[in-house]
Amino acid sequence: MEAPTRSAPASARRPRSALRLVRPVLWLALLVVLLALPLYLEAAWLKAGQYMMLGAVGAIGLTMLIGQAGQLSLAHAFFLLAGGTSYTVLSGPTGDERVLGLGLDPGLALLGAVAISTLLGLAFAPVAGRLRGIYLGVASLSLVFLGLYLGQAAESLTGGTSTGRPPAKFELFGFPFSNAGPEIELLGVPLRQAERVWYLFLALTVIAFVLARGAIRGRTGRAWRAVRDNEAAASVMGVGVARAKAGAFAVSSAYAGLAGVMTVLWFDILKPDESEFGTYGINTSIAFLAMVIIGGLGSISGALVGALLVNGLPQVLSLYAADLGWFTGTGDGAFTPALISSFVYGAAIVLVVLFEPGGLAAIGRRMTDLLRTTHSGKDR
Amino acid sequence: MKRLLALTCAATLLAACSTKGGDSGGGGTDDAGVRTGLGVTDSEITLGVMTDKTGVFKNLGLGITQGNELWVEDVNAEGGVCGRQVRLEQVDHGYKADTAKTLYPQIEPKVLGFVQLLGSPITAALKQNLATDKVVAAPASWSSELLDNPYLMIVGTTYDVEMIDGLSYLREEGMIADGDTVGHIYIDGEYGANGLRGARYYAEQHDLDLREVKITSTDNDLTNVVTGFKGEGVKAILLTTSPTQTGSVLAANKALGLNVPVLGNNPVFDPVLHSSPAAGALDKLYVVASSVPFSADIPKAQEVAEKYKAAYSEPPNAGVPYGYAVAEVWGTVLERACANKDLTREGVQAALKQTTSAETGDLVAPLDFSVPGAPATRQVYVAQPDAAAEGGMRYVKPLFEATEAKEYRAPHQE
């Protein structure tokens, strides 16, 4: 939560113990609510929530890369495809004549997919190390087109654009995250695929979140920020610039790979795009960029809020549209959930860039600072 | 500390609310001994529509939906199906697979089946769900690759068979001969790949030199492709593309002085082409489809057209009679399920497999769903653009089936 660049004046003076507890308690409360939600929400809303979570995992990776290490990347969608494809191939059934499968345990396949995405990120690191800013952005964009081509060409891996291929249902130590297996009830609610996948995604998101927080609060994060702010100064201080840069790219790719695995599990299918706009297309890269800008570059919790907005809004609006009969206009001039959400997050980006470059995270920080000042009863 | 207390209170409150548990599907048997399940009450049968009213296929989606609605009005006026009124539950996914995936669990418990499922990316993403929930759905996508799913009911023939029939028509009319060079432009994906499969099959049978050009759905200027075809001396161009791309090809075909016949699958044409820059170049286009154009001079099509004009103001397209026909087929299946005294989802699926002669008053060729993996029909109409006709098309050859199409084996045919 702490701004990477600002040393917040608040942190200089430790607030009182009761206040110090507030933040962990709030996080805990949020977790409790998230754990309880499947007992109250219908499957469609859980599906929308899962979509936000997979966005969150990807956005956390990207915010570390752009916000902490200062490398603009538009290749996120490519690593999503890499992760999704790796998982599907590793866990796919062996002996299928049309597509390649290695028949690994899905849990191992998930780890393997993250590892493969990391290696691909490392492979791109020499390029990322030499370029900066918009040049790197454009260079990384080429990966998305490479992904589009490979997705279409490598039919034995991806299943091709015509039909795609279904991924193996996820299971962990023999427990299936689908409607199969033991029938479990919790407080009278049967836990079926939607609920199980919700808990799976929640666990993955929490792990991703905690690891990222650890990374940016530790040496790694300090090295990234040093490189971001001034490469020469960083190397004088003994930071290996090339290594830090490569590391940031690899970590971010790992996160995108995990988000890719979540994507194929969420869709129940791996289907490479037919054009450059699609599940793994430019629009996805840009959506992730929107998430991290709205949330505040470099802020992990900001990335969560950004994902909530960018991935969640179209979904939630569509659900309300079907429920309450909103936006039922048709044809060219119609306001549709997708259109409205584009307006909203487009406007959010403009507002953030104009008025609060620190994004929603900075606004949040300001509010907690306000709370502190009012509580400590002294004006600072 | 106060806040802590408040939070614990909130948490306990949360736990005290009743959970969502205990919704079981309304199963049972009515007075007439008909078993019912999800989407069926004593007075109503609900069918789902997942369409695109706002995305790239909004014109088609709207047409099909209006066709569905017209049929529902008709059947309800006649007393409904199985003593129940038919109701449609509609959602708009805007041709986005992620939206469709989220909307599906919301609509699924309310419906007996889907009278319309538009878009191949959406159909692909929902394939598993349909099998898990045992829901019969009629996709507005005619790829024979979908036929490995026993819950998908494709009303009409498939893209590959359309191409085969269409090519045989060109050959019959003397526009192409064995050994000619023919160009095929197709969108990479389910739609294009399936059309190409048919063209390849026919090319093999008749020794055609097929020049394949793969494009993406966002390529809207195809002049350079046509220029290349001109250099290769093609005798005909085959299209498995979007209407915008069709316009580009036809305009280039005329402008470059190539002027060869152009044959397209059923989705390549939209009446808006008549008011596009390609309007003067449409005369070379032949469209193959197993459902009639809006203006067809068969009684049923005219009846639908009249009702359409009474009810709606939008310019009609071929989606309208198709939408009506699909609903008509659904009606046939429902009647059979009713006769079997089983209006559950399993009952509908069983009834679909027994349906060997779904009649739609010639809106679509007669359909036979009893052979797993095979298209329900192999007959097509050939139509040409005609600005004077309602719906922008008139047909030039009534239903027929080429011998090559009869012998062709679809990818999942048993």
CSV table of N, CA, C and O in Angstrom, one decimal, chain B residues 238-338:
chain,number,residue,atom,x,y,z
B,238,LEU,N,-14.3,-18.0,-54.4
B,238,LEU,CA,-15.2,-18.5,-53.3
B,238,LEU,C,-15.0,-17.6,-52.0
B,238,LEU,O,-13.8,-17.3,-51.7
B,239,LEU,N,-16.0,-17.4,-51.3
B,239,LEU,CA,-15.9,-16.5,-50.1
B,239,LEU,C,-16.5,-17.2,-48.9
B,239,LEU,O,-17.7,-17.7,-49.0
B,240,THR,N,-15.8,-17.2,-47.9
B,240,THR,CA,-16.3,-17.6,-46.6
B,240,THR,C,-15.9,-16.4,-45.7
B,240,THR,O,-14.9,-16.5,-45.0
B,241,THR,N,-16.6,-15.3,-45.8
B,241,THR,CA,-16.2,-14.0,-45.2
B,241,THR,C,-17.4,-13.3,-44.6
B,241,THR,O,-18.5,-13.8,-44.5
B,242,SER,N,-17.1,-12.0,-44.1
B,242,SER,CA,-18.1,-11.2,-43.6
B,242,SER,C,-18.7,-10.3,-44.7
B,242,SER,O,-18.0,-10.1,-45.7
B,243,PRO,N,-19.9,-9.8,-44.5
B,243,PRO,CA,-20.5,-9.0,-45.6
B,243,PRO,C,-19.6,-7.8,-46.1
B,243,PRO,O,-19.5,-7.5,-47.3
B,244,THR,N,-18.9,-7.1,-45.1
B,244,THR,CA,-18.1,-6.0,-45.5
B,244,THR,C,-17.0,-6.5,-46.4
B,244,THR,O,-16.7,-5.8,-47.4
B,245,GLN,N,-16.4,-7.6,-46.1
B,245,GLN,CA,-15.3,-8.2,-47.0
B,245,GLN,C,-15.9,-8.6,-48.3
B,245,GLN,O,-15.2,-8.4,-49.3
B,246,THR,N,-17.1,-9.1,-48.3
B,246,THR,CA,-17.7,-9.5,-49.6
B,246,THR,C,-17.8,-8.3,-50.5
B,246,THR,O,-17.5,-8.4,-51.7
B,247,GLY,N,-18.3,-7.2,-49.9
B,247,GLY,CA,-18.4,-5.9,-50.7
B,247,GLY,C,-17.0,-5.5,-51.3
B,247,GLY,O,-17.0,-5.2,-52.5
B,248,SER,N,-16.0,-5.6,-50.5
B,248,SER,CA,-14.6,-5.3,-51.0
B,248,SER,C,-14.2,-6.1,-52.1
B,248,SER,O,-13.7,-5.7,-53.1
B,249,VAL,N,-14.5,-7.5,-52.0
B,249,VAL,CA,-14.1,-8.4,-53.1
B,249,VAL,C,-14.8,-8.1,-54.4
B,249,VAL,O,-14.3,-8.0,-55.5
B,250,LEU,N,-16.2,-7.9,-54.2
B,250,LEU,CA,-17.0,-7.7,-55.4
B,250,LEU,C,-16.6,-6.4,-56.1
B,250,LEU,O,-16.5,-6.3,-57.3
B,251,ALA,N,-16.3,-5.3,-55.3
B,251,ALA,CA,-15.9,-4.0,-55.9
B,251,ALA,C,-14.6,-4.2,-56.7
B,251,ALA,O,-14.5,-3.7,-57.8
B,252,ALA,N,-13.7,-4.9,-56.0
B,252,ALA,CA,-12.4,-5.1,-56.7
B,252,ALA,C,-12.5,-6.0,-58.0
B,252,ALA,O,-11.9,-5.7,-59.0
B,253,ASN,N,-13.4,-7.0,-57.9
B,253,ASN,CA,-13.6,-7.9,-59.0
B,253,ASN,C,-14.1,-7.1,-60.2
B,253,ASN,O,-13.7,-7.4,-61.3
B,254,LYS,N,-14.9,-6.1,-60.0
B,254,LYS,CA,-15.4,-5.3,-61.1
B,254,LYS,C,-14.4,-4.3,-61.5
B,254,LYS,O,-14.1,-4.1,-62.7
B,255,ALA,N,-13.8,-3.6,-60.5
B,255,ALA,CA,-12.9,-2.5,-60.8
B,255,ALA,C,-11.6,-3.0,-61.6
B,255,ALA,O,-11.1,-2.3,-62.5
B,256,LEU,N,-11.2,-4.2,-61.2
B,256,LEU,CA,-10.0,-4.7,-61.9
B,256,LEU,C,-10.3,-5.4,-63.2
B,256,LEU,O,-9.4,-5.9,-63.9
B,257,GLY,N,-11.6,-5.4,-63.6
B,257,GLY,CA,-12.0,-6.0,-64.8
B,257,GLY,C,-11.9,-7.5,-64.8
B,257,GLY,O,-11.8,-8.2,-65.9
B,258,LEU,N,-11.8,-8.1,-63.6
B,258,LEU,CA,-11.7,-9.6,-63.5
B,258,LEU,C,-13.1,-10.2,-63.9
B,258,LEU,O,-13.2,-11.1,-64.7
B,259,ASN,N,-14.1,-9.7,-63.2
B,259,ASN,CA,-15.5,-10.1,-63.5
B,259,ASN,C,-15.8,-11.6,-63.5
B,259,ASN,O,-16.5,-12.1,-64.4
B,260,VAL,N,-15.2,-12.3,-62.5
B,260,VAL,CA,-15.5,-13.7,-62.5
B,260,VAL,C,-16.7,-13.9,-61.5
B,260,VAL,O,-16.9,-13.1,-60.7
B,261,PRO,N,-17.4,-15.1,-61.6
B,261,PRO,CA,-18.5,-15.3,-60.6
B,261,PRO,C,-17.9,-15.5,-59.2
B,261,PRO,O,-16.8,-16.0,-59.0
B,262,VAL,N,-18.6,-15.0,-58.2
B,262,VAL,CA,-18.2,-15.1,-56.8
B,262,VAL,C,-19.3,-15.9,-56.0
B,262,VAL,O,-20.4,-15.6,-56.1
B,263,LEU,N,-18.8,-16.9,-55.4
B,263,LEU,CA,-19.7,-17.8,-54.7
B,263,LEU,C,-19.5,-17.7,-53.2
B,263,LEU,O,-18.3,-17.8,-52.7
B,264,GLY,N,-20.5,-17.5,-52.4
B,264,GLY,CA,-20.3,-17.3,-51.0
B,264,GLY,C,-21.2,-18.1,-50.1
B,264,GLY,O,-22.3,-18.5,-50.5
B,265,ASN,N,-20.8,-18.5,-48.9
B,265,ASN,CA,-21.6,-19.1,-47.9
B,265,ASN,C,-22.7,-18.2,-47.4
B,265,ASN,O,-22.7,-17.0,-47.7
B,266,ASN,N,-23.7,-18.8,-46.7
B,266,ASN,CA,-24.8,-17.9,-46.4
B,266,ASN,C,-24.6,-16.7,-45.6
B,266,ASN,O,-25.3,-15.7,-45.8
B,267,PRO,N,-23.5,-16.6,-44.7
B,267,PRO,CA,-23.4,-15.3,-44.0
B,267,PRO,C,-22.7,-14.2,-44.7
B,267,PRO,O,-22.5,-13.1,-44.2
B,268,VAL,N,-22.2,-14.4,-46.0
B,268,VAL,CA,-21.4,-13.4,-46.7
B,268,VAL,C,-22.2,-12.2,-47.1
B,268,VAL,O,-21.7,-11.2,-47.4
B,269,PHE,N,-23.6,-12.4,-47.1
B,269,PHE,CA,-24.4,-11.3,-47.7
B,269,PHE,C,-25.2,-10.6,-46.6
B,269,PHE,O,-25.8,-11.3,-45.8
B,270,ASP,N,-25.3,-9.3,-46.7
B,270,ASP,CA,-26.2,-8.5,-45.8
B,270,ASP,C,-26.9,-7.5,-46.8
B,270,ASP,O,-26.2,-6.9,-47.6
B,271,PRO,N,-28.2,-7.3,-46.6
B,271,PRO,CA,-28.8,-6.3,-47.5
B,271,PRO,C,-28.2,-4.9,-47.5
B,271,PRO,O,-28.4,-4.2,-48.5
B,272,VAL,N,-27.5,-4.6,-46.5
B,272,VAL,CA,-26.9,-3.2,-46.5
B,272,VAL,C,-25.9,-3.0,-47.6
B,272,VAL,O,-25.6,-1.9,-47.9
B,273,LEU,N,-25.4,-4.1,-48.2
B,273,LEU,CA,-24.5,-4.0,-49.3
B,273,LEU,C,-25.1,-3.2,-50.5
B,273,LEU,O,-24.4,-2.6,-51.3
B,274,HIS,N,-26.4,-3.3,-50.5
B,274,HIS,CA,-27.1,-2.5,-51.6
B,274,HIS,C,-26.9,-1.0,-51.5
B,274,HIS,O,-27.0,-0.3,-52.5
B,275,SER,N,-26.6,-0.5,-50.3
B,275,SER,CA,-26.4,0.9,-50.2
B,275,SER,C,-24.9,1.2,-49.9
B,275,SER,O,-24.6,2.2,-49.2
B,276,SER,N,-24.0,0.2,-50.2
B,276,SER,CA,-22.6,0.4,-50.0
B,276,SER,C,-21.9,0.8,-51.3
B,276,SER,O,-22.5,0.7,-52.4
B,277,PRO,N,-20.7,1.2,-51.3
B,277,PRO,CA,-20.0,1.5,-52.6
B,277,PRO,C,-19.9,0.3,-53.5
B,277,PRO,O,-19.8,0.4,-54.7
B,278,ALA,N,-20.1,-0.9,-53.0
B,278,ALA,CA,-20.1,-2.1,-53.9
B,278,ALA,C,-21.4,-2.4,-54.6
B,278,ALA,O,-21.5,-3.4,-55.3
B,279,ALA,N,-22.4,-1.5,-54.4
B,279,ALA,CA,-23.7,-1.8,-54.8
B,279,ALA,C,-23.8,-2.1,-56.3
B,279,ALA,O,-24.6,-3.0,-56.8
B,280,GLY,N,-22.9,-1.4,-57.1
B,280,GLY,CA,-23.0,-1.7,-58.6
B,280,GLY,C,-22.3,-3.0,-59.0
B,280,GLY,O,-22.3,-3.3,-60.2
B,281,ALA,N,-21.7,-3.7,-58.1
B,281,ALA,CA,-20.9,-4.8,-58.5
B,281,ALA,C,-21.4,-6.1,-57.9
B,281,ALA,O,-20.7,-7.2,-57.9
B,282,LEU,N,-22.7,-6.1,-57.4
B,282,LEU,CA,-23.2,-7.3,-56.7
B,282,LEU,C,-23.7,-8.4,-57.7
B,282,LEU,O,-24.0,-9.5,-57.2
B,283,ASP,N,-23.8,-8.0,-58.9
B,283,ASP,CA,-24.5,-9.0,-59.9
B,283,ASP,C,-23.7,-10.3,-60.0
B,283,ASP,O,-24.2,-11.3,-60.6
B,284,LYS,N,-22.4,-10.3,-59.6
B,284,LYS,CA,-21.6,-11.5,-59.8
B,284,LYS,C,-21.7,-12.5,-58.6
B,284,LYS,O,-21.1,-13.5,-58.6
B,285,LEU,N,-22.4,-12.0,-57.6
B,285,LEU,CA,-22.4,-12.8,-56.4
B,285,LEU,C,-23.5,-13.9,-56.4
B,285,LEU,O,-24.7,-13.6,-56.7
B,286,TYR,N,-23.2,-15.1,-56.0
B,286,TYR,CA,-24.1,-16.2,-55.8
B,286,TYR,C,-24.0,-16.6,-54.3
B,286,TYR,O,-22.9,-16.9,-53.9
B,287,VAL,N,-25.1,-16.7,-53.6
B,287,VAL,CA,-25.1,-17.1,-52.2
B,287,VAL,C,-25.8,-18.4,-52.1
B,287,VAL,O,-26.9,-18.6,-52.6
B,288,VAL,N,-25.1,-19.3,-51.4
B,288,VAL,CA,-25.7,-20.6,-51.1
B,288,VAL,C,-26.2,-20.7,-49.7
B,288,VAL,O,-25.4,-20.4,-48.8
B,289,ALA,N,-27.4,-21.1,-49.5
B,289,ALA,CA,-28.0,-21.2,-48.1
B,289,ALA,C,-29.0,-22.3,-48.1
B,289,ALA,O,-29.7,-22.5,-49.1
B,290,SER,N,-29.2,-22.8,-46.9
B,290,SER,CA,-30.3,-23.8,-46.9
B,290,SER,C,-31.6,-23.2,-46.3
B,290,SER,O,-32.6,-23.9,-46.1
B,291,SER,N,-31.5,-21.9,-46.0
B,291,SER,CA,-32.8,-21.2,-45.6
B,291,SER,C,-33.1,-20.2,-46.6
B,291,SER,O,-32.1,-19.6,-47.2
B,292,VAL,N,-34.3,-19.9,-46.9
B,292,VAL,CA,-34.7,-19.0,-48.0
B,292,VAL,C,-34.4,-17.5,-47.7
B,292,VAL,O,-34.3,-17.1,-46.5
B,293,PRO,N,-34.2,-16.7,-48.7
B,293,PRO,CA,-34.1,-15.3,-48.5
B,293,PRO,C,-35.4,-14.7,-48.1
B,293,PRO,O,-36.5,-15.4,-48.3
B,294,PHE,N,-35.4,-13.5,-47.5
B,294,PHE,CA,-36.7,-12.9,-47.0
B,294,PHE,C,-37.8,-12.8,-48.1
B,294,PHE,O,-38.9,-13.0,-47.8
B,295,SER,N,-37.3,-12.6,-49.3
B,295,SER,CA,-38.3,-12.3,-50.4
B,295,SER,C,-38.8,-13.6,-51.1
B,295,SER,O,-39.5,-13.5,-52.1
B,296,ALA,N,-38.4,-14.8,-50.7
B,296,ALA,CA,-38.7,-16.0,-51.4
B,296,ALA,C,-40.2,-16.1,-51.7
B,296,ALA,O,-41.0,-15.8,-50.9
B,297,ASP,N,-40.5,-16.5,-53.0
B,297,ASP,CA,-41.9,-16.6,-53.4
B,297,ASP,C,-42.5,-18.0,-53.1
B,297,ASP,O,-43.1,-18.6,-53.9
B,298,ILE,N,-42.3,-18.4,-51.8
B,298,ILE,CA,-43.1,-19.6,-51.3
B,298,ILE,C,-44.0,-19.1,-50.3
B,298,ILE,O,-43.7,-18.1,-49.6
B,299,PRO,N,-45.2,-19.7,-50.2
B,299,PRO,CA,-46.3,-19.2,-49.3
B,299,PRO,C,-45.8,-18.9,-47.9
B,299,PRO,O,-46.1,-17.8,-47.4
B,300,LYS,N,-45.1,-19.8,-47.3
B,300,LYS,CA,-44.7,-19.6,-45.9
B,300,LYS,C,-43.8,-18.4,-45.7
B,300,LYS,O,-44.0,-17.6,-44.8
B,301,ALA,N,-42.9,-18.2,-46.7
B,301,ALA,CA,-42.0,-17.1,-46.5
B,301,ALA,C,-42.7,-15.8,-46.7
B,301,ALA,O,-42.4,-14.8,-46.0
B,302,GLN,N,-43.7,-15.8,-47.6
B,302,GLN,CA,-44.5,-14.5,-47.8
B,302,GLN,C,-45.4,-14.2,-46.6
B,302,GLN,O,-45.5,-13.1,-46.2
B,303,GLU,N,-45.9,-15.3,-46.0
B,303,GLU,CA,-46.7,-15.1,-44.8
B,303,GLU,C,-45.8,-14.5,-43.6
B,303,GLU,O,-46.2,-13.5,-43.0
B,304,VAL,N,-44.6,-15.1,-43.5
B,304,VAL,CA,-43.7,-14.5,-42.5
B,304,VAL,C,-43.3,-13.1,-42.8
B,304,VAL,O,-43.3,-12.2,-41.9
B,305,ALA,N,-43.1,-12.8,-44.1
B,305,ALA,CA,-42.7,-11.5,-44.5
B,305,ALA,C,-43.8,-10.5,-44.2
B,305,ALA,O,-43.6,-9.3,-43.7
B,306,GLU,N,-45.1,-10.9,-44.4
B,306,GLU,CA,-46.2,-10.0,-44.1
B,306,GLU,C,-46.3,-9.7,-42.6
B,306,GLU,O,-46.5,-8.5,-42.2
B,307,LYS,N,-46.2,-10.7,-41.9
B,307,LYS,CA,-46.3,-10.6,-40.4
B,307,LYS,C,-45.2,-9.7,-39.9
B,307,LYS,O,-45.3,-8.9,-39.0
B,308,TYR,N,-44.0,-9.8,-40.5
B,308,TYR,CA,-42.9,-9.1,-40.1
B,308,TYR,C,-43.1,-7.6,-40.3
B,308,TYR,O,-42.9,-6.8,-39.5
B,309,LYS,N,-43.6,-7.3,-41.5
B,309,LYS,CA,-43.9,-5.9,-41.8
B,309,LYS,C,-44.9,-5.3,-40.9
B,309,LYS,O,-44.9,-4.1,-40.7
B,310,ALA,N,-45.9,-6.1,-40.5
B,310,ALA,CA,-46.9,-5.6,-39.6
B,310,ALA,C,-46.3,-5.3,-38.2
B,310,ALA,O,-46.8,-4.4,-37.5
B,311,ALA,N,-45.3,-6.1,-37.8
B,311,ALA,CA,-44.8,-6.0,-36.4
B,311,ALA,C,-43.6,-5.1,-36.2
B,311,ALA,O,-43.4,-4.6,-35.2
B,312,TYR,N,-42.7,-5.1,-37.3
B,312,TYR,CA,-41.4,-4.4,-37.0
B,312,TYR,C,-41.1,-3.4,-38.1
B,312,TYR,O,-41.7,-3.4,-39.2
B,313,SER,N,-40.2,-2.4,-37.8
B,313,SER,CA,-39.9,-1.4,-38.7
B,313,SER,C,-38.5,-1.5,-39.3
B,313,SER,O,-38.2,-0.8,-40.3
B,314,GLU,N,-37.6,-2.3,-38.7
B,314,GLU,CA,-36.3,-2.4,-39.2
B,314,GLU,C,-36.2,-3.1,-40.6
B,314,GLU,O,-37.1,-3.9,-40.9
B,315,PRO,N,-35.2,-2.8,-41.4
B,315,PRO,CA,-35.1,-3.5,-42.7
B,315,PRO,C,-34.8,-4.9,-42.5
B,315,PRO,O,-34.0,-5.3,-41.7
B,316,PRO,N,-35.6,-5.8,-43.1
B,316,PRO,CA,-35.5,-7.2,-42.8
B,316,PRO,C,-34.2,-7.9,-43.5
B,316,PRO,O,-33.7,-7.3,-44.4
B,317,ASN,N,-33.8,-9.0,-43.0
B,317,ASN,CA,-32.7,-9.7,-43.7
B,317,ASN,C,-33.1,-11.2,-43.6
B,317,ASN,O,-34.1,-11.6,-43.1
B,318,ALA,N,-32.2,-12.1,-44.1
B,318,ALA,CA,-32.5,-13.5,-44.2
B,318,ALA,C,-32.6,-14.1,-42.8
B,318,ALA,O,-33.0,-15.3,-42.7
B,319,GLY,N,-32.2,-13.4,-41.8
B,319,GLY,CA,-32.3,-13.9,-40.4
B,319,GLY,C,-33.7,-14.2,-40.0
B,319,GLY,O,-34.0,-15.1,-39.2
B,320,VAL,N,-34.6,-13.4,-40.6
B,320,VAL,CA,-36.1,-13.5,-40.2
B,320,VAL,C,-36.7,-14.8,-40.5
B,320,VAL,O,-37.1,-15.5,-39.6
B,321,PRO,N,-36.7,-15.2,-41.8
B,321,PRO,CA,-37.3,-16.5,-42.1
B,321,PRO,C,-36.5,-17.7,-41.4
B,321,PRO,O,-37.1,-18.7,-40.9
B,322,TYR,N,-35.2,-17.5,-41.3
B,322,TYR,CA,-34.4,-18.5,-40.6
B,322,TYR,C,-34.8,-18.6,-39.1
B,322,TYR,O,-35.0,-19.7,-38.6
B,323,GLY,N,-34.9,-17.5,-38.5
B,323,GLY,CA,-35.3,-17.5,-37.1
B,323,GLY,C,-36.7,-18.1,-36.9
B,323,GLY,O,-36.9,-18.9,-35.9
B,324,TYR,N,-37.6,-17.9,-37.8
B,324,TYR,CA,-38.9,-18.5,-37.7
B,324,TYR,C,-38.8,-20.0,-37.9
B,324,TYR,O,-39.4,-20.8,-37.2
B,325,ALA,N,-38.0,-20.4,-38.9
B,325,ALA,CA,-37.8,-21.8,-39.2
B,325,ALA,C,-37.2,-22.6,-38.0
B,325,ALA,O,-37.7,-23.7,-37.7
B,326,VAL,N,-36.2,-22.0,-37.4
B,326,VAL,CA,-35.6,-22.7,-36.2
B,326,VAL,C,-36.6,-22.9,-35.2
B,326,VAL,O,-36.7,-24.0,-34.6
B,327,ALA,N,-37.4,-21.9,-34.9
B,327,ALA,CA,-38.4,-22.0,-33.9
B,327,ALA,C,-39.5,-23.0,-34.2
B,327,ALA,O,-39.9,-23.8,-33.4
B,328,GLU,N,-39.8,-23.1,-35.5
B,328,GLU,CA,-40.7,-24.1,-36.1
B,328,GLU,C,-40.2,-25.5,-35.8
B,328,GLU,O,-40.9,-26.4,-35.4
B,329,VAL,N,-38.9,-25.7,-36.0
B,329,VAL,CA,-38.3,-27.0,-35.8
B,329,VAL,C,-38.3,-27.3,-34.3
B,329,VAL,O,-38.6,-28.4,-33.9
B,330,TRP,N,-38.0,-26.3,-33.4
B,330,TRP,CA,-38.1,-26.5,-32.0
B,330,TRP,C,-39.6,-26.9,-31.6
B,330,TRP,O,-39.8,-27.8,-30.8
B,331,GLY,N,-40.5,-26.3,-32.3
B,331,GLY,CA,-41.9,-26.7,-32.1
B,331,GLY,C,-42.2,-28.1,-32.4
B,331,GLY,O,-42.8,-28.8,-31.6
B,332,THR,N,-41.6,-28.6,-33.5
B,332,THR,CA,-41.8,-30.0,-33.9
B,332,THR,C,-41.2,-30.9,-32.8
B,332,THR,O,-41.8,-31.9,-32.4
B,333,VAL,N,-40.0,-30.5,-32.3
B,333,VAL,CA,-39.3,-31.4,-31.3
B,333,VAL,C,-40.1,-31.4,-30.0
B,333,VAL,O,-40.3,-32.4,-29.4
B,334,LEU,N,-40.7,-30.2,-29.7
B,334,LEU,CA,-41.4,-30.1,-28.4
B,334,LEU,C,-42.7,-30.9,-28.5
B,334,LEU,O,-43.1,-31.6,-27.6
B,335,GLU,N,-43.4,-30.9,-29.7
B,335,GLU,CA,-44.6,-31.7,-29.9
B,335,GLU,C,-44.3,-33.2,-29.7
B,335,GLU,O,-45.0,-33.9,-29.0
B,336,ARG,N,-43.1,-33.6,-30.2
B,336,ARG,CA,-42.8,-35.0,-30.1
B,336,ARG,C,-42.5,-35.4,-28.7
B,336,ARG,O,-42.9,-36.4,-28.2
B,337,ALA,N,-41.8,-34.5,-28.0
B,337,ALA,CA,-41.5,-34.7,-26.6
B,337,ALA,C,-42.7,-34.8,-25.8
B,337,ALA,O,-42.9,-35.6,-24.9
B,338,CYS,N,-43.7,-34.0,-26.2
B,338,CYS,CA,-45.0,-34.0,-25.5
B,338,CYS,C,-45.7,-35.3,-25.7
B,338,CYS,O,-46.3,-35.9,-24.8
